[in-house]
CSV table of C-alpha atoms in Angstrom, one decimal:
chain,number,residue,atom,x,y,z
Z,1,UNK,CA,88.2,-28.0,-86.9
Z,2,UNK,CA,85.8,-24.8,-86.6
Z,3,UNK,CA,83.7,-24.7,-89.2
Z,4,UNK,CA,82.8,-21.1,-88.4
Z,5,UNK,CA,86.1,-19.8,-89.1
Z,6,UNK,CA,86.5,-21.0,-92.9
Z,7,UNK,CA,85.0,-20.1,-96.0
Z,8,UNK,CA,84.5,-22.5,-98.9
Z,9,UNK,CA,86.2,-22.1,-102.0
Z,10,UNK,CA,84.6,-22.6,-105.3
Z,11,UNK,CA,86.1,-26.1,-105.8
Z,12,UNK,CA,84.6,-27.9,-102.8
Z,13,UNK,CA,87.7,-27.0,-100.5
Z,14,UNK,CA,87.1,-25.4,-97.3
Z,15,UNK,CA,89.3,-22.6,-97.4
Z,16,UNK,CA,90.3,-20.8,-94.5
Z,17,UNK,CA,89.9,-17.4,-93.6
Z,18,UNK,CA,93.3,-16.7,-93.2
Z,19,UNK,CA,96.8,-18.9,-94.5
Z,20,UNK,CA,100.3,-18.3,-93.9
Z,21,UNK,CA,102.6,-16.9,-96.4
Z,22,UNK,CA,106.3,-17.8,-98.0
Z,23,UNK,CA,106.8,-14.3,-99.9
Z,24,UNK,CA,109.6,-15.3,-102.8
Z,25,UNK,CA,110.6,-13.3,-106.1
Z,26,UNK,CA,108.9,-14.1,-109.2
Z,27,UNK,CA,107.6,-17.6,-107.8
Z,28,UNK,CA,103.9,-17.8,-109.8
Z,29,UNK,CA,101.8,-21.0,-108.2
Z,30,UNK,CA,98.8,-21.9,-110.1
Z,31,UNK,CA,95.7,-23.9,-109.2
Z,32,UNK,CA,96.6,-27.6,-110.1
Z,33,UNK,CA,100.2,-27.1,-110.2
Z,34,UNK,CA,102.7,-28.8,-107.6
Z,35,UNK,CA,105.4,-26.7,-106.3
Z,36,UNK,CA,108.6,-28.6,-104.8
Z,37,UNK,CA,109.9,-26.2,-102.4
Z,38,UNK,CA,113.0,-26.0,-99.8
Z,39,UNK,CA,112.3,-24.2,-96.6
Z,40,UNK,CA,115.4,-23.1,-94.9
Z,41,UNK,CA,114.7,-19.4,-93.4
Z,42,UNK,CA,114.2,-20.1,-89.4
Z,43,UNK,CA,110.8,-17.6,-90.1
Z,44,UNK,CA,109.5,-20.1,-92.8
Z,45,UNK,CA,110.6,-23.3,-90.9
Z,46,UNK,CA,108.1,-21.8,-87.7
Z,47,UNK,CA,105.3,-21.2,-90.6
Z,48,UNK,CA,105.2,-24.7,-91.8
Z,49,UNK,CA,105.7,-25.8,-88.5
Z,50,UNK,CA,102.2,-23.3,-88.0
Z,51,UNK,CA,100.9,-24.7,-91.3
Z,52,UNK,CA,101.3,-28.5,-90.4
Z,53,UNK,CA,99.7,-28.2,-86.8
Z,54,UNK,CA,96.5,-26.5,-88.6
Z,55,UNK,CA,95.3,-26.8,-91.8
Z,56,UNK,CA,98.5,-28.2,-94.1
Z,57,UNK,CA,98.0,-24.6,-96.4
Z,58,UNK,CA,100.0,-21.8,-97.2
Z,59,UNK,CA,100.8,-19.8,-100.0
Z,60,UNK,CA,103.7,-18.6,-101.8
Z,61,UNK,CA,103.1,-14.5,-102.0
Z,62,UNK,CA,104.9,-13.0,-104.9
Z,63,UNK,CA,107.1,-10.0,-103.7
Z,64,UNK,CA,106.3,-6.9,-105.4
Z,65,UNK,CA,110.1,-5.4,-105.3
Z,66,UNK,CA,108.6,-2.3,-102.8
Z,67,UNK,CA,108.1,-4.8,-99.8
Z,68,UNK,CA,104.6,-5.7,-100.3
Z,69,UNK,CA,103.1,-8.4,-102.0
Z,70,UNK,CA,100.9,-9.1,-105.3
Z,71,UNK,CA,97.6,-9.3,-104.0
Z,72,UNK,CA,96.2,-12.9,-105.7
Z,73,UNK,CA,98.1,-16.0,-105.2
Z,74,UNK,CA,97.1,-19.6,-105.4
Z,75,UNK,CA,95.9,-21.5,-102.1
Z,76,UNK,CA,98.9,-24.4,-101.3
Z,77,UNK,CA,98.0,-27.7,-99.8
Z,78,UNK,CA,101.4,-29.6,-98.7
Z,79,UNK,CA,100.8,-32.6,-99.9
Z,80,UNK,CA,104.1,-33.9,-98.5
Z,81,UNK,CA,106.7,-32.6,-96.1
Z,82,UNK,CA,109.6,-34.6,-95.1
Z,83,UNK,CA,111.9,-32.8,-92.3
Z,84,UNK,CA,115.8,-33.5,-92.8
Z,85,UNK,CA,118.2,-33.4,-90.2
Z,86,UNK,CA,119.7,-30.1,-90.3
Z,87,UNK,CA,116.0,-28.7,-89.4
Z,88,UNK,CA,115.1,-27.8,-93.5
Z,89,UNK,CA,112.4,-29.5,-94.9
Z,90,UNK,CA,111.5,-30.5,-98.7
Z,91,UNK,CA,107.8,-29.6,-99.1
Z,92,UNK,CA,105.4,-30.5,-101.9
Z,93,UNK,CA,102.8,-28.3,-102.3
Z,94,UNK,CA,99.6,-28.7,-104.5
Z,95,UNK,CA,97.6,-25.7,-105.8
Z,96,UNK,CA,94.2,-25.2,-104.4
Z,97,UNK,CA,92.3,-22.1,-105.8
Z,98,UNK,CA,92.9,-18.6,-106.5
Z,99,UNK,CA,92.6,-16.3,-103.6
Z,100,UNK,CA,93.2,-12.4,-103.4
Z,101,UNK,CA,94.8,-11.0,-100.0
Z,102,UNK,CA,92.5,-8.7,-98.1
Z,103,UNK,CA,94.6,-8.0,-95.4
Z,104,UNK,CA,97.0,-9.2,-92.9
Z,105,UNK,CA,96.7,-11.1,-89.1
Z,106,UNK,CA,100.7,-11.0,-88.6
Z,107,UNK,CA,103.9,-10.1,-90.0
Z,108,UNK,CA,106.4,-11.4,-87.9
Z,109,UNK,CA,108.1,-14.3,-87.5
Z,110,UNK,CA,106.1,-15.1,-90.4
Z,111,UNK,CA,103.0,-13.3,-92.5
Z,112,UNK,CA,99.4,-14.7,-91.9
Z,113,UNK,CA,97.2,-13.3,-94.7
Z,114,UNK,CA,93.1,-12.7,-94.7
Z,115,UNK,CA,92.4,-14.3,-98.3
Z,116,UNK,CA,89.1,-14.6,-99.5
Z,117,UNK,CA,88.5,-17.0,-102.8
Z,118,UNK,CA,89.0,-15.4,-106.2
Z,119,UNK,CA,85.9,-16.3,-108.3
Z,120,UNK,CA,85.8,-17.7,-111.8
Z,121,UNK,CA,84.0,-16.0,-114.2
Z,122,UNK,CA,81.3,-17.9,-116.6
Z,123,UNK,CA,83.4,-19.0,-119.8
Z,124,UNK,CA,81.4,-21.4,-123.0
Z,125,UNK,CA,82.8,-24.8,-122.4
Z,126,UNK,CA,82.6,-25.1,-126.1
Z,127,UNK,CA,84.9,-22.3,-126.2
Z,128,UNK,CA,87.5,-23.2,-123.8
Z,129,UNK,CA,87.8,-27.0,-125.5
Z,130,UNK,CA,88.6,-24.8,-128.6
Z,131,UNK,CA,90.9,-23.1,-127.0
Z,132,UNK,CA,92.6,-25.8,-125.0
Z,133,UNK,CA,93.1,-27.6,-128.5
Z,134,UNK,CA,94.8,-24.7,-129.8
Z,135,UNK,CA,96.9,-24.0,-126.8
Z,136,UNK,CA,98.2,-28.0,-127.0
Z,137,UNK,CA,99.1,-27.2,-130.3
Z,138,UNK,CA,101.2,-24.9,-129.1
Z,139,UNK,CA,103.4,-26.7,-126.4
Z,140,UNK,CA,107.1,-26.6,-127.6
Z,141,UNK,CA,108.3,-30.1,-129.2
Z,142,UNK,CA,109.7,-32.6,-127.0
Z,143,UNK,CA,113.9,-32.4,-126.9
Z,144,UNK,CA,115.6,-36.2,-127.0
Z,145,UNK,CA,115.9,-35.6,-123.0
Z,146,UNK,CA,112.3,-34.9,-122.7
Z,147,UNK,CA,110.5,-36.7,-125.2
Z,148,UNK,CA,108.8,-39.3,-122.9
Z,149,UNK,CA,107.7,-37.1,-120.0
Z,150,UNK,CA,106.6,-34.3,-122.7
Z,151,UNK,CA,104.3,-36.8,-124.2
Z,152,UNK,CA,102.9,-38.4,-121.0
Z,153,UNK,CA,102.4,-34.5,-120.0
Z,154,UNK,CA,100.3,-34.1,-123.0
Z,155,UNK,CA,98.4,-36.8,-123.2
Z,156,UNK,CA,97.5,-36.5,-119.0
Z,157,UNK,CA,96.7,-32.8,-120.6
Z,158,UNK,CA,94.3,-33.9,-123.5
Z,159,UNK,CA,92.5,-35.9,-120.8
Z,160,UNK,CA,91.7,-34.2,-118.9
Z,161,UNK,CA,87.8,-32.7,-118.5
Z,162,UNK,CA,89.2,-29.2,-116.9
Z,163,UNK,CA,90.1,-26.7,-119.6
Z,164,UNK,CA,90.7,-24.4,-117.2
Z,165,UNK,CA,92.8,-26.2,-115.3
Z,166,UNK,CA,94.8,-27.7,-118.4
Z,167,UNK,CA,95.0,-23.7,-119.0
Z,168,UNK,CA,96.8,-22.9,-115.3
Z,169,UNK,CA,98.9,-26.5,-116.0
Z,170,UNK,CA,100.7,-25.5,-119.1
Z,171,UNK,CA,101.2,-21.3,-118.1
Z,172,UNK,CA,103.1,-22.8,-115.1
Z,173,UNK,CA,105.4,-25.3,-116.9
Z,174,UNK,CA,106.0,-23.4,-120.1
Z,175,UNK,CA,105.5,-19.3,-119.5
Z,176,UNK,CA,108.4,-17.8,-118.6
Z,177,UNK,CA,107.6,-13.9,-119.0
Z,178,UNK,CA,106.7,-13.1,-115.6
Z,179,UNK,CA,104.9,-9.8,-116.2
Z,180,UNK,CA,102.7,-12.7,-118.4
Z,181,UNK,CA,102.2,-14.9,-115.4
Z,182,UNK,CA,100.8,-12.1,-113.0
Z,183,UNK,CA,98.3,-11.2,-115.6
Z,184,UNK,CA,97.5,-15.2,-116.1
Z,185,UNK,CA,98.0,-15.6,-112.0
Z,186,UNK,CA,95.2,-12.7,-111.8
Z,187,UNK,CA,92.8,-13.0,-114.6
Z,188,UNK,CA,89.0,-14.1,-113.6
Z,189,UNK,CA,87.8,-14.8,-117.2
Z,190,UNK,CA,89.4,-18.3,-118.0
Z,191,UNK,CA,88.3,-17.7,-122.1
Z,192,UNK,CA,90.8,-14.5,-121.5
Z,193,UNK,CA,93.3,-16.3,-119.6
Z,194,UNK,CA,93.4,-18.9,-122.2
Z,195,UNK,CA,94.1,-16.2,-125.0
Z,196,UNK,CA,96.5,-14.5,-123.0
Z,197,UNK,CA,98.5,-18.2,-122.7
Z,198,UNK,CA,98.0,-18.7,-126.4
Z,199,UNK,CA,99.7,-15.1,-127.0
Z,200,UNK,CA,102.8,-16.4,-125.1
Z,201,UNK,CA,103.2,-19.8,-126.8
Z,202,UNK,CA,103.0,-18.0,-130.0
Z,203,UNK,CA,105.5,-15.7,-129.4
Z,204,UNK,CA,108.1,-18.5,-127.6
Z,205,UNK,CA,107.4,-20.0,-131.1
Z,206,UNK,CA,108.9,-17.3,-133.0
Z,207,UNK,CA,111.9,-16.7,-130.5
């Protein structure tokens, strides 16, 4: 692997200059999150193909609706890929970090972005527990169907030492607005993201 070619991220990962891309309509990944996804398109069967061989990353670009795409995404890791017989694969992939899209290296068959890391700006950790308590509070009650995974999915969530991550965790299960999840995909300031999150889960309380 050529060190000289990659760039490392803020959370230890090396993170390469440059990733493929899966560009799909409102489809927000977040840092933290796993995305099961079904590749099918002979253009996106070559780019995991690509993304195996290399580095196992690529991320899912939101489309735009003018044939471009939103310029910060999350950094996948496929964290499992299983090929079936037909040629399609089932893909898990695990978000990395934030990274904005400087430019591209291809278009065809498939997109290779230039991403550079997105940086995280300084938050109180005093703060963020605050409003991590406050945005658990929030979480819709568990239905009969869901009772037992909602409750593991909250106690994993109060256990964990990340409040930002607990903050990208719960806008991708349970923000559905996706003019909401751009501004939550693309915010720096994780004591803004978080009030941004609470905001939604206070108004899908009132709905």
């Amino acid at each position: 692997m050529d060190i000289s070619s990659k760039t490392f991220s803020a959370k230890g990962f090396v993170l390469p200059h440059s990733l493929p891309v899966i560009v799909l309509d409102d489809c927000y990944h977040f840092p933290a999150c796993h995305l099961p996804l079904f590749i099918f398109e002979d253009r996106y069967r070559r780019m995991l193909d690509h993304a195996l061989q290399t580095d196992r990353m690529f991320c899912v670009g939101v489309s735009d609706g003018a044939n471009d795409v939103l310029p910060v995404t999350t950094a996948g890791l496929v964290r499992c890929s299983v090929k079936n017989p037909d040629g399609t694969s089932q893909v898990m992939l695990y978000g990395v970090c934030r990274v904005r899209i400087t430019g591209w290296d291809q278009i065809k068959p498939f997109r290779i972005a230039r991403v550079e890391p997105v940086l995280t700006q300084h938050a109180p950790t005093k703060i963020l527990r605050q409003l991590k308590s406050r945005a658990l509070d929030l979480l819709p009650p568990p239905t009969d169907d869901s009772c037992e995974s909602m409750q593991q999915l909250r106690h994993e969530l109060e256990e964990m030492d990340e409040a930002e991550a607990v903050c990208d965790i719960i806008a991708f299960h349970f923000v559905r607005n996706k003019a909401a999840l751009r501004i939550l995909l693309e915010e720096c300031c994780p004591q803004r993201r978080y009030e941004k999150l609470i905001s939604e889960l206070e108004k899908a309380q009132d709905c």
